[in-house]
Tab-separated table of C-alpha atoms in Angstrom:
chain	number	residue	atom	x	y	z
A	1	UNK	CA	134.722	112.460	28.537
A	2	UNK	CA	136.303	109.100	27.859
A	3	UNK	CA	139.925	109.426	26.697
A	4	UNK	CA	141.519	106.850	24.400
A	5	UNK	CA	144.068	104.677	26.130
A	6	UNK	CA	147.404	103.864	24.520
A	7	UNK	CA	148.126	101.295	27.174
A	8	UNK	CA	145.663	99.002	28.890
A	9	UNK	CA	146.673	96.875	31.874
A	10	UNK	CA	144.622	94.888	34.352
A	11	UNK	CA	146.959	94.776	37.340
A	12	UNK	CA	147.438	97.520	39.927
A	13	UNK	CA	151.178	96.981	40.256
A	14	UNK	CA	151.671	97.093	36.462
A	15	UNK	CA	149.580	100.276	36.234
A	16	UNK	CA	151.590	101.846	39.042
A	17	UNK	CA	154.884	100.910	37.360
A	18	UNK	CA	153.679	102.326	34.039
A	19	UNK	CA	152.675	105.619	35.691
A	20	UNK	CA	156.033	105.852	37.481
A	21	UNK	CA	157.843	105.358	34.167
A	22	UNK	CA	155.843	108.202	32.609
A	23	UNK	CA	153.259	106.276	30.559
A	24	UNK	CA	150.433	108.534	31.741
A	25	UNK	CA	147.725	108.722	34.387
A	26	UNK	CA	146.576	105.781	36.478
A	27	UNK	CA	143.471	105.461	38.646
A	28	UNK	CA	144.606	103.311	41.567
A	29	UNK	CA	143.689	102.660	45.208
A	30	UNK	CA	145.655	104.689	47.721
A	31	UNK	CA	147.166	101.598	49.359
A	32	UNK	CA	148.906	100.786	46.050
A	33	UNK	CA	150.453	104.247	45.592
A	34	UNK	CA	150.776	105.820	49.073
A	35	UNK	CA	154.488	105.026	49.330
A	36	UNK	CA	155.170	106.303	45.804
A	37	UNK	CA	153.316	109.554	46.530
A	38	UNK	CA	155.213	110.010	49.808
A	39	UNK	CA	158.532	109.471	47.989
A	40	UNK	CA	157.653	111.835	45.093
A	41	UNK	CA	157.608	109.078	42.471
A	42	UNK	CA	153.932	109.851	41.788
A	43	UNK	CA	151.635	112.772	42.490
A	44	UNK	CA	147.882	113.078	42.839
A	45	UNK	CA	146.030	114.824	40.014
A	46	UNK	CA	142.290	115.240	39.496
A	47	UNK	CA	141.670	114.723	43.213
A	48	UNK	CA	138.104	115.973	42.763
A	49	UNK	CA	137.389	112.706	40.948
A	50	UNK	CA	138.419	110.408	43.790
A	51	UNK	CA	136.223	107.386	44.346
A	52	UNK	CA	134.335	107.119	47.635
A	53	UNK	CA	135.861	104.769	50.222
A	54	UNK	CA	134.868	101.115	49.997
A	55	UNK	CA	134.287	99.352	53.322
A	56	UNK	CA	136.201	96.162	54.058
A	57	UNK	CA	134.652	93.461	56.241
A	58	UNK	CA	136.279	90.522	58.003
A	59	UNK	CA	134.012	87.514	58.444
A	60	UNK	CA	134.826	84.728	60.872
A	61	UNK	CA	132.723	82.089	62.653
A	62	UNK	CA	132.856	83.295	66.255
A	63	UNK	CA	134.593	85.785	68.524
A	64	UNK	CA	134.405	83.332	71.394
A	65	UNK	CA	137.208	81.055	70.151
A	66	UNK	CA	138.991	83.423	67.792
A	67	UNK	CA	142.472	82.132	66.935
A	68	UNK	CA	145.241	84.578	67.812
A	69	UNK	CA	146.554	84.507	64.229
A	70	UNK	CA	143.098	85.592	62.981
A	71	UNK	CA	143.018	88.421	65.530
A	72	UNK	CA	146.520	89.552	64.458
A	73	UNK	CA	145.484	89.477	60.801
A	74	UNK	CA	142.378	91.586	61.499
A	75	UNK	CA	144.495	94.076	63.477
A	76	UNK	CA	146.978	94.265	60.587
A	77	UNK	CA	144.221	94.922	58.034
A	78	UNK	CA	142.665	97.612	60.236
A	79	UNK	CA	146.041	99.327	60.737
A	80	UNK	CA	146.903	99.160	57.029
A	81	UNK	CA	143.611	100.453	55.666
A	82	UNK	CA	142.853	103.087	58.300
A	83	UNK	CA	146.076	104.967	57.593
A	84	UNK	CA	145.098	108.195	55.801
A	85	UNK	CA	146.760	108.824	52.435
A	86	UNK	CA	149.670	111.309	52.413
């Protein structure tokens, strides 16, 4: 089934805002909506149709001389994306 859309947006934040204001359903990554779900601004529907997780990779030249700011960034990304959705 492919429903007709009344509203078509190409940005995650705009889709989230439209869903919060009652424009309809939005299919968004959990990191965009986790806070809104936790604060009851949005709720999960059709959870059986969730997309499989997509791996994220960090590529850098060498671990031997890894800059501390790169290490902190990698740690931040790992912490942010390993948090399970509410």
